[in-house]
PDB file of C-alpha atoms in Angstrom:
ATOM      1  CA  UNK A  45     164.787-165.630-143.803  1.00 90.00           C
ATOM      2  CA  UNK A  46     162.933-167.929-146.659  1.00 95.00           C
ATOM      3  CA  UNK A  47     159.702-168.724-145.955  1.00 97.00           C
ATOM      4  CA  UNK A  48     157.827-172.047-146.897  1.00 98.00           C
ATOM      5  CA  UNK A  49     153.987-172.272-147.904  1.00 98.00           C
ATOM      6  CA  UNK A  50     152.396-175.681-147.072  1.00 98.00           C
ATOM      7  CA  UNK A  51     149.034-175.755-148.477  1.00 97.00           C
ATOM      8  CA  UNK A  52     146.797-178.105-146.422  1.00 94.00           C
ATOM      9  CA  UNK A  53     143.837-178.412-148.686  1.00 93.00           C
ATOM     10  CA  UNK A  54     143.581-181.089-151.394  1.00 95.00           C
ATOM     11  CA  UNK A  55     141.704-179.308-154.180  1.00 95.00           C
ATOM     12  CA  UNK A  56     139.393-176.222-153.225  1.00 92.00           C
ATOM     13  CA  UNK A  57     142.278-174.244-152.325  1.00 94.00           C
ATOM     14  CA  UNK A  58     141.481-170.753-151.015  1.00 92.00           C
ATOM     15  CA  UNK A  59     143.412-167.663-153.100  1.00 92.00           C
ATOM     16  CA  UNK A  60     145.002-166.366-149.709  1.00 94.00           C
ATOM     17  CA  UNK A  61     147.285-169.825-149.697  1.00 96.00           C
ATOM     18  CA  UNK A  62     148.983-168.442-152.405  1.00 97.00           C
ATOM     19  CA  UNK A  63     151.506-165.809-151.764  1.00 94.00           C
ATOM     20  CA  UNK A  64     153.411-165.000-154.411  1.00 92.00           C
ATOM     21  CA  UNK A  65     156.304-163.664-152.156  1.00 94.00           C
ATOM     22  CA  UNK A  66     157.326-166.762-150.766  1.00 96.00           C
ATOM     23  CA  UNK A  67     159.953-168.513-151.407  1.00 97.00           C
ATOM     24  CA  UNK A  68     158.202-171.916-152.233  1.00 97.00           C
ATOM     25  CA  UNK A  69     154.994-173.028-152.239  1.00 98.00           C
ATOM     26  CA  UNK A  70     154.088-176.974-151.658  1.00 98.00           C
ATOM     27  CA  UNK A  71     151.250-177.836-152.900  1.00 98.00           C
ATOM     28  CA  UNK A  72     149.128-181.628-152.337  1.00 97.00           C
ATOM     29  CA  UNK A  73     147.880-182.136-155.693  1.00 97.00           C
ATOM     30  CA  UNK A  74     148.637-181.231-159.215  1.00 96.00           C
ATOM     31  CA  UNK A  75     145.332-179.844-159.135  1.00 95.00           C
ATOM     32  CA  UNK A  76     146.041-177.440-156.383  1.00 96.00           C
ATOM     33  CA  UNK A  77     149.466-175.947-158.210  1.00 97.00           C
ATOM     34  CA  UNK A  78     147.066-175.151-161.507  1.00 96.00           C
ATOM     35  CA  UNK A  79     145.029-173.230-158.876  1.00 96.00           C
ATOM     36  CA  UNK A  80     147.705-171.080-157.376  1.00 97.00           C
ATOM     37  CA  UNK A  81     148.912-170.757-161.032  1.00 97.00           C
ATOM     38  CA  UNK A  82     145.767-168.610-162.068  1.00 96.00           C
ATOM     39  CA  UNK A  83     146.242-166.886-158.584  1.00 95.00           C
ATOM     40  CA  UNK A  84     149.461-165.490-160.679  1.00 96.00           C
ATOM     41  CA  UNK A  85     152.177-167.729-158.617  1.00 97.00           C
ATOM     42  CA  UNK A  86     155.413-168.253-160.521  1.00 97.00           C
ATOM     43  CA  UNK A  87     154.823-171.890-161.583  1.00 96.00           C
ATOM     44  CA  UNK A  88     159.014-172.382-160.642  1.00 95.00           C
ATOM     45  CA  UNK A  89     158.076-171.547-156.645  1.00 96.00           C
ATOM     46  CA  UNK A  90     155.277-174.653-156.711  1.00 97.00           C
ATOM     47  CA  UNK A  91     156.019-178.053-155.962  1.00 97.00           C
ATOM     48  CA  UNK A  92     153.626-181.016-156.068  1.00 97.00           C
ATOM     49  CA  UNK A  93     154.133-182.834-153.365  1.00 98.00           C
ATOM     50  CA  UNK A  94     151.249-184.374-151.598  1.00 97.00           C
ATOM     51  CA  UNK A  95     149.280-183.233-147.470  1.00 97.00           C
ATOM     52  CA  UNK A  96     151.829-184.323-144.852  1.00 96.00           C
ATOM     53  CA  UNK A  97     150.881-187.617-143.721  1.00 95.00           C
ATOM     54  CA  UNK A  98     152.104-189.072-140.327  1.00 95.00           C
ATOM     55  CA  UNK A  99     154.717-191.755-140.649  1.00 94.00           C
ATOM     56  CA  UNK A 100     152.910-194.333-139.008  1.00 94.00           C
ATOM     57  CA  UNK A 101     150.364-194.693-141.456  1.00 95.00           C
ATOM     58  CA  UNK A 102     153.598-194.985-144.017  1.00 93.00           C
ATOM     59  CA  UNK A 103     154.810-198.419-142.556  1.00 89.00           C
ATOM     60  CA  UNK A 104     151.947-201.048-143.709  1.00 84.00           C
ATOM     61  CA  UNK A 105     151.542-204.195-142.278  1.00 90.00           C
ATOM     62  CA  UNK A 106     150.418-207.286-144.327  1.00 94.00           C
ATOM     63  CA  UNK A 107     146.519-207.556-144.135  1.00 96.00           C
ATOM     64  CA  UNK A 108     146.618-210.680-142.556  1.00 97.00           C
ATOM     65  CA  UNK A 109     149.130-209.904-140.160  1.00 97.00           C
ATOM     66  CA  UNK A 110     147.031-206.423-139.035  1.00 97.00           C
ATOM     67  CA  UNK A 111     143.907-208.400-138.963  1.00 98.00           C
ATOM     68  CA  UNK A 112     145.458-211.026-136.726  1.00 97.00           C
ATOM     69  CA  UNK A 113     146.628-207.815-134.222  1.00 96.00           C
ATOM     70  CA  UNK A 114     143.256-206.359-134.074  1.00 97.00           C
ATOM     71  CA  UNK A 115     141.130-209.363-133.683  1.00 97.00           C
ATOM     72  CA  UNK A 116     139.281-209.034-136.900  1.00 97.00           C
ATOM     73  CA  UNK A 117     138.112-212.253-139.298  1.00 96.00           C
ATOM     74  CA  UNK A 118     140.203-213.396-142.129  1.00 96.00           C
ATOM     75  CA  UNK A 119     137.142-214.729-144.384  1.00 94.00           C
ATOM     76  CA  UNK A 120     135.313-211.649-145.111  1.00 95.00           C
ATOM     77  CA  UNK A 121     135.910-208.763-147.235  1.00 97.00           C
ATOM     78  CA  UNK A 122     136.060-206.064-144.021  1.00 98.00           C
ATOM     79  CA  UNK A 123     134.691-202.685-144.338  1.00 98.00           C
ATOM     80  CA  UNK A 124     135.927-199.479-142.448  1.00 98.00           C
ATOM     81  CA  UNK A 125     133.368-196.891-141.509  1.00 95.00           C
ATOM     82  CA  UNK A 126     134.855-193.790-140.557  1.00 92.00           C
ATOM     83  CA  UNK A 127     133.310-190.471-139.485  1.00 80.00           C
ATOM     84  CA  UNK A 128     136.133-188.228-138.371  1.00 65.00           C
ATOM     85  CA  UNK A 129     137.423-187.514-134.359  1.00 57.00           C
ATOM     86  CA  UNK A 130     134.134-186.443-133.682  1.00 60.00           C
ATOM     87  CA  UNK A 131     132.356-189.088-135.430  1.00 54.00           C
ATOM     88  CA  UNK A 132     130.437-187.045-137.586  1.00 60.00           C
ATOM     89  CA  UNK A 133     128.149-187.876-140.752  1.00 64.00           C
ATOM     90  CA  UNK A 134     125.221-190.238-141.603  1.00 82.00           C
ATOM     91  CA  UNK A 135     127.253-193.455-139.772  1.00 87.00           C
ATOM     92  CA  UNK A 136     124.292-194.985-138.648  1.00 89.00           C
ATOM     93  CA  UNK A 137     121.856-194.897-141.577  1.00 92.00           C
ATOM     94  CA  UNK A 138     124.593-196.410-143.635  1.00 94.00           C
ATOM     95  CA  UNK A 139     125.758-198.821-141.468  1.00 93.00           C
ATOM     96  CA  UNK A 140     121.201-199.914-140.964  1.00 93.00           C
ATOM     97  CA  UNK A 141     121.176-199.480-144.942  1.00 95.00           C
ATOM     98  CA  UNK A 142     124.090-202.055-145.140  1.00 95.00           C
ATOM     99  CA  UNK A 143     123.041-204.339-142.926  1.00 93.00           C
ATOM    100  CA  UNK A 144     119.401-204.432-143.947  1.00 94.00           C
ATOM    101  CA  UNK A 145     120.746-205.414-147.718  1.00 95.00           C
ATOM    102  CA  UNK A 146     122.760-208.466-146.256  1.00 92.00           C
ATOM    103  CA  UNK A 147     126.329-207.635-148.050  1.00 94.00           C
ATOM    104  CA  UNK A 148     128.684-210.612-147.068  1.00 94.00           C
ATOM    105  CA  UNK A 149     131.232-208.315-145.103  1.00 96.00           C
ATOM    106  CA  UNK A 150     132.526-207.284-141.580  1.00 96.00           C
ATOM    107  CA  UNK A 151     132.469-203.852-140.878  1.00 96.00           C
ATOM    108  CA  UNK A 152     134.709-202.188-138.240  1.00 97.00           C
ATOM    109  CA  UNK A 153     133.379-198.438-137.101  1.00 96.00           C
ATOM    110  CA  UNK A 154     135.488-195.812-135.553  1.00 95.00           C
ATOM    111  CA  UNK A 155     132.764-193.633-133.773  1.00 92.00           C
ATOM    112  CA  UNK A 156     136.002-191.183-132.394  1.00 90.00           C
ATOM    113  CA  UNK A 157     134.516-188.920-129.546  1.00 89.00           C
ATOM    114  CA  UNK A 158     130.973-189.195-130.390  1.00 90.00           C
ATOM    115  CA  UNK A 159     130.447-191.534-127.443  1.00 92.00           C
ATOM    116  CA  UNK A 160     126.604-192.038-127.630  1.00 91.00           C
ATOM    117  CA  UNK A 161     126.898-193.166-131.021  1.00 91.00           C
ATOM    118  CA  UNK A 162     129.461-195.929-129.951  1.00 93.00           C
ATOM    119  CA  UNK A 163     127.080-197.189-126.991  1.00 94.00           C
ATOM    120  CA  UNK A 164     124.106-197.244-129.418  1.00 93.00           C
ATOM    121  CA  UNK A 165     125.896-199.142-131.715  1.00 93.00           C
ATOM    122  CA  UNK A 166     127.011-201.951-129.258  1.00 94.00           C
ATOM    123  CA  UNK A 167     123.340-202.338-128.066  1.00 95.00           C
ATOM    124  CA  UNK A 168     122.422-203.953-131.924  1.00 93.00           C
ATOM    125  CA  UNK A 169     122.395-206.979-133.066  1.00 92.00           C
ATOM    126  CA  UNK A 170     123.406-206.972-137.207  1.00 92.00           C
ATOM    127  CA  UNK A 171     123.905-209.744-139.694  1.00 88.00           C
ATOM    128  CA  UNK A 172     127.053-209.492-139.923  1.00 89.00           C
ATOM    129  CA  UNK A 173     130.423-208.717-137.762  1.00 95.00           C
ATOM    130  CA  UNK A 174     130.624-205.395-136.535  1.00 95.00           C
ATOM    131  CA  UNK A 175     133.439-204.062-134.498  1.00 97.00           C
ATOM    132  CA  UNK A 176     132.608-200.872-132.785  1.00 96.00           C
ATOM    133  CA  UNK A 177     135.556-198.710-131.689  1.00 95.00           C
ATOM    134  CA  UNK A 178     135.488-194.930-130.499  1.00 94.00           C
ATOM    135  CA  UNK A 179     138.595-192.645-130.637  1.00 92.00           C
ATOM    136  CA  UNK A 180     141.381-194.618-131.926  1.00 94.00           C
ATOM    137  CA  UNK A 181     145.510-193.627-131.700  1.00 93.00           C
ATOM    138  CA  UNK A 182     146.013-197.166-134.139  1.00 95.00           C
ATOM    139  CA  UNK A 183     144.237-196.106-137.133  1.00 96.00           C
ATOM    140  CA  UNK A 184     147.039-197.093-139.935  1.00 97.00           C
ATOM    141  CA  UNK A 185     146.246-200.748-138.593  1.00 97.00           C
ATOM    142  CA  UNK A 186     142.493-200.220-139.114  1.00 98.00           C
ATOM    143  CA  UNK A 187     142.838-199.028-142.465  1.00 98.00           C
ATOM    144  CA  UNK A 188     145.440-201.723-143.347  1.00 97.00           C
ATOM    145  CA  UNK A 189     143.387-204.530-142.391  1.00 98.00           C
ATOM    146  CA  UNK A 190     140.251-203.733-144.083  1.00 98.00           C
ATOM    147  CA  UNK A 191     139.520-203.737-147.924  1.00 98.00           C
ATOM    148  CA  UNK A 192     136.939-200.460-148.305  1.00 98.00           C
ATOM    149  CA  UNK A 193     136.783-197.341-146.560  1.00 98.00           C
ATOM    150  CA  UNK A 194     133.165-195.387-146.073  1.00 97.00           C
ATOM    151  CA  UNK A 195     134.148-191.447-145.165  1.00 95.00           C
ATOM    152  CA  UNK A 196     133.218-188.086-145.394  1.00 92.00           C
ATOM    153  CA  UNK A 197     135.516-186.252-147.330  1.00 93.00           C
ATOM    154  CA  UNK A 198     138.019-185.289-145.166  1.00 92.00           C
ATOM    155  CA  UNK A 199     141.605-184.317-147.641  1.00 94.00           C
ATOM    156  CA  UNK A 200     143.969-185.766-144.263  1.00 94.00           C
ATOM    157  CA  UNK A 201     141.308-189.632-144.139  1.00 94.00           C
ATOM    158  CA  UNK A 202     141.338-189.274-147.951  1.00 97.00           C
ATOM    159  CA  UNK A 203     145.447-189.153-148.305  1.00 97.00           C
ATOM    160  CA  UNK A 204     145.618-191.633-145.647  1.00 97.00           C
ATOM    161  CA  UNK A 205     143.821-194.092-147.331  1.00 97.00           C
ATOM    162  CA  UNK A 206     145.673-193.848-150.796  1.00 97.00           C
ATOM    163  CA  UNK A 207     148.826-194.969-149.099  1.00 96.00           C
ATOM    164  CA  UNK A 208     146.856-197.750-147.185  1.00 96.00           C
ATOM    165  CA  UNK A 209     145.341-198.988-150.487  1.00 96.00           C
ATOM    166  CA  UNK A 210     141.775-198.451-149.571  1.00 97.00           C
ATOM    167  CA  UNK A 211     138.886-197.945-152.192  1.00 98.00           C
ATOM    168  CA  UNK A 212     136.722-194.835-151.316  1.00 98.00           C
ATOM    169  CA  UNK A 213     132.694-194.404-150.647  1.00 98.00           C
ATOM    170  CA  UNK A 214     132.536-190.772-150.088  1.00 97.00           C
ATOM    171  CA  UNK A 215     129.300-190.408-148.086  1.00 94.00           C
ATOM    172  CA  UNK A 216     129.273-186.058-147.496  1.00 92.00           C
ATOM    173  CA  UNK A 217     131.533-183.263-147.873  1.00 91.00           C
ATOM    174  CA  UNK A 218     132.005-179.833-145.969  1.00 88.00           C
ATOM    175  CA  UNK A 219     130.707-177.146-149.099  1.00 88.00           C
ATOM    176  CA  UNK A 220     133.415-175.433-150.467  1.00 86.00           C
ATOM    177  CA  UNK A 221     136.467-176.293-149.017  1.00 85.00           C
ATOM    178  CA  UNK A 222     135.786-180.411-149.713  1.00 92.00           C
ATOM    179  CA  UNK A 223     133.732-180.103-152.567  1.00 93.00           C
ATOM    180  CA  UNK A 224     137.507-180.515-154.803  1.00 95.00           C
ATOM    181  CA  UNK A 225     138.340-183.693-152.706  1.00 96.00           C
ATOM    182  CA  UNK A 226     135.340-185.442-154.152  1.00 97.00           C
ATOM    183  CA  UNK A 227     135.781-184.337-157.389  1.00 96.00           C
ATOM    184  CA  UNK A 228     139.663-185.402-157.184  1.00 97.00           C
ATOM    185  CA  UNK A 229     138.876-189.201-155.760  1.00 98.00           C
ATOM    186  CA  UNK A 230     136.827-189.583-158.528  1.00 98.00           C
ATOM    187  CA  UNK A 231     138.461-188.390-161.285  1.00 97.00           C
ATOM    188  CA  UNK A 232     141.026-190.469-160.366  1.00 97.00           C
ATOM    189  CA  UNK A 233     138.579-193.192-160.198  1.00 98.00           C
ATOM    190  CA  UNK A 234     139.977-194.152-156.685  1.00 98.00           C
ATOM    191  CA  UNK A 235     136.626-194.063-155.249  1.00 98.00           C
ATOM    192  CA  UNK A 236     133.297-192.990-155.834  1.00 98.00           C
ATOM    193  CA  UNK A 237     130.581-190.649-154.265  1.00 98.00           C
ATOM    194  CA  UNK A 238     127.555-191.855-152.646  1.00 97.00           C
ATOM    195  CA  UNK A 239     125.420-189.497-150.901  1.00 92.00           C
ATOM    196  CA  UNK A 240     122.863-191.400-150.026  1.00 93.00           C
ATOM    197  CA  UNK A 241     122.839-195.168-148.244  1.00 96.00           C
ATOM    198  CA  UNK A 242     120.834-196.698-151.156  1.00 97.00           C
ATOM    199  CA  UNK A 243     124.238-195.560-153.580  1.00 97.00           C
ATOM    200  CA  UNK A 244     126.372-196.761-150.873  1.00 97.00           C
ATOM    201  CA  UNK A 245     124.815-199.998-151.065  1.00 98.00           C
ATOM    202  CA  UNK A 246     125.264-200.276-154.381  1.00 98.00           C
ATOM    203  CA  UNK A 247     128.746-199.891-154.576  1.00 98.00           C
ATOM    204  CA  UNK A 248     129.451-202.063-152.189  1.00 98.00           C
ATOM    205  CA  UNK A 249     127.896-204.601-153.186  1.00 98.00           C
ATOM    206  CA  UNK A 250     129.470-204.086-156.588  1.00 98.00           C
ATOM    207  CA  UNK A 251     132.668-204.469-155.119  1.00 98.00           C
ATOM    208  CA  UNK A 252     132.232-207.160-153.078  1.00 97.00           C
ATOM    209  CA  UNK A 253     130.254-209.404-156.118  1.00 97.00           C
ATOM    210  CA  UNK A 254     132.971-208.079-158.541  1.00 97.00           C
ATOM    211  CA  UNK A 255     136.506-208.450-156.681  1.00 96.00           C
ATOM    212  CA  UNK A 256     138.394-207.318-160.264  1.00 97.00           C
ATOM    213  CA  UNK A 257     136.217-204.226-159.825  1.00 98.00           C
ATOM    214  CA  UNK A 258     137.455-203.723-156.588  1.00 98.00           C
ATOM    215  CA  UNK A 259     141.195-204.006-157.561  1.00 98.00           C
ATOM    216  CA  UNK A 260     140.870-201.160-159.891  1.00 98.00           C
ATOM    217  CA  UNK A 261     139.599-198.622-157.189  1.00 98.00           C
ATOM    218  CA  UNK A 262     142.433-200.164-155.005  1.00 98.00           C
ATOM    219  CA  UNK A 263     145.128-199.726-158.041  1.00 98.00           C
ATOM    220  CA  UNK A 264     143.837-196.194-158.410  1.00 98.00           C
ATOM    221  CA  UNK A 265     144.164-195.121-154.979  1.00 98.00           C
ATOM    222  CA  UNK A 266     148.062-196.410-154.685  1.00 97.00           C
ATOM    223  CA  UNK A 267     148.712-194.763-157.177  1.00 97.00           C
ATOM    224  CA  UNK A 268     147.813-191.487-155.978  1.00 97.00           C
ATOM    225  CA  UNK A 269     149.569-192.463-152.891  1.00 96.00           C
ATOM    226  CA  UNK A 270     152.197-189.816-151.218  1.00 96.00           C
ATOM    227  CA  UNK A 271     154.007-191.745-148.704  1.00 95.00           C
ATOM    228  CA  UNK A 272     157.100-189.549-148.355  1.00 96.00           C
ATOM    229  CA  UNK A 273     155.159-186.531-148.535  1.00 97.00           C
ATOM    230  CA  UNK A 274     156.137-185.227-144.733  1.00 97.00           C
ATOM    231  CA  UNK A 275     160.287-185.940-145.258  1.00 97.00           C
ATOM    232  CA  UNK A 276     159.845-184.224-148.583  1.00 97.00           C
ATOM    233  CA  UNK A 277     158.623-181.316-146.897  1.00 98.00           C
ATOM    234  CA  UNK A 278     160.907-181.274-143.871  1.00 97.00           C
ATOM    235  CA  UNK A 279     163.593-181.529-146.534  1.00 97.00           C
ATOM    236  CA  UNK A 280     162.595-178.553-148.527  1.00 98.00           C
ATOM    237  CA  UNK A 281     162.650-176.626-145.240  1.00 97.00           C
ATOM    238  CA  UNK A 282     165.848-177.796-144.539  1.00 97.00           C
ATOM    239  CA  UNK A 283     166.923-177.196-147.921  1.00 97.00           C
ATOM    240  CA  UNK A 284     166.099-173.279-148.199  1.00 97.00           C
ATOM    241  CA  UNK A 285     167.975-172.614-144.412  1.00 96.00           C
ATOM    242  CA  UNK A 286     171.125-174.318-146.841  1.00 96.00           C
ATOM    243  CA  UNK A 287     170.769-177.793-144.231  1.00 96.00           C
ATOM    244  CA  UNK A 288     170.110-180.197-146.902  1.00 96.00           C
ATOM    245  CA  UNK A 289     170.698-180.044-151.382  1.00 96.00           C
ATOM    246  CA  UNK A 290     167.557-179.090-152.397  1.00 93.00           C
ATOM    247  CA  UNK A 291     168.936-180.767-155.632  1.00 92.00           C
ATOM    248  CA  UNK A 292     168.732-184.448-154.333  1.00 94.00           C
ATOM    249  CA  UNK A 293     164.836-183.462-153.743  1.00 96.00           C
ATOM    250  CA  UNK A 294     162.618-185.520-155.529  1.00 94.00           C
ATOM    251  CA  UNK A 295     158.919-184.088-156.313  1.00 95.00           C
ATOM    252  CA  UNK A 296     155.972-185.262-157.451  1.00 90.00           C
ATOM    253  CA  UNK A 297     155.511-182.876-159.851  1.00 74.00           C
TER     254      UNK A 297
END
């Protein structure tokens, strides 16, 4: 039978994705096919294509319109902090350092499992609006109703918000295995990285004083965007069992 690589890791791809015996290869990024290139893959085999991405999160709603669903304020410039399911990561220092400079902003936090996090939160009192919520199964509205995402450096959050249209503050990263996510949401300028509160600060504020500034980040991150990256993939399947003309395929690279 034909058999079908999906690599799942944005950038720091390890060698052992990258069997040169299969059939083809998808790959997320255009970095990740230059990778499996020096690993000595056929460059033919590799198609660019993007992670496979739910398809809820590929349906937006307007920002208004998600806002009005969730309950969040239309007059503020809303910030989503997000630490993974298990609510990993510096969340609280950054959400203090935020607070304690005053930004004009709301900020919604997704705690996910990390439960005692979530009830520590609710028991504070901040300047500003802050919407505590623990796991979440709605998370395409979340990210469609705010304007900045705060994140470790998780490739599946990261892909999620290009097609959302969410500026980046990358706060950590796993070594190794994420270190190529932060260097790819920069170089694409779709984000920046901010390993400390004191540089997440900054760049907020930045892009909450300087709107245009903002709308760059935002322009950069659609257009790394891979909406259609999970049909293209079920397609290609399809395709090599002779269930769909791999012809009519359209990559991304």
């Amino acid at each position: 039978p034909p058999y079908l690589t999906v690599v799942t890791d944005m950038v720091s791809t390890h060698h052992w994705w990258y069997e040169g015996k299969a059939d083809v290869l998808i790959v997320p990024t255009e970095e990740a096919r230059q990778r499996g290139i020096r690993s000595g893959v056929d460059p033919k085999k590799m198609r660019v294509v993007g992670l496979p991405i739910a398809d809820k999160f590929c349906h937006p709603l307007p920002k208004a319109e998600a806002r009005e669903k969730l309950g969040l304020p239309q007059d503020l410039p809303l910030v989503l902090m997000v630490g993974g399911g298990e609510g990993m990561g510096p969340l609280e220092e950054n959400i203090m350092a935020i607070a304690e400079a005053k930004i004009p902003v709301g900020m919604v936090v997704i705690t996910g499992k990390n439960e005692a996090l979530k009830s520590h939160l609710e028991s504070l009192t901040f300047p500003y609006p802050v919407f505590v919520q623990g796991f979440v199964k709605n998370m395409p509205e979340f990210m469609q109703a705010c304007d900045v995402l705060i994140t470790k450096a998780g490739p599946g959050t990261i892909s999620e918000a290009f097609i959302a249209g969410l500026p980046i503050i990358l706060y950590s990263r796993m070594p190794g295995q994420e270190e190529g996510n932060v260097e790819y949401v920069v170089k694409h300028e779709a984000g920046v990285w901010a390993d400390d509160p004191a540089k997440v600060v900054e760049t907020l504020r930045t892009w909450v004083e300087q709107p245009a500034e903002r709308q760059r980040y935002t322009d950069n991150a659609i257009a790394q965007a891979r909406p259609d990256s999970s049909k293209i993939i079920a397609r290609t399947a399809m395709g090599l069992l002779g269930l769909y003309p791999l012809d009519e395929i359209t990559y991304y690279g």
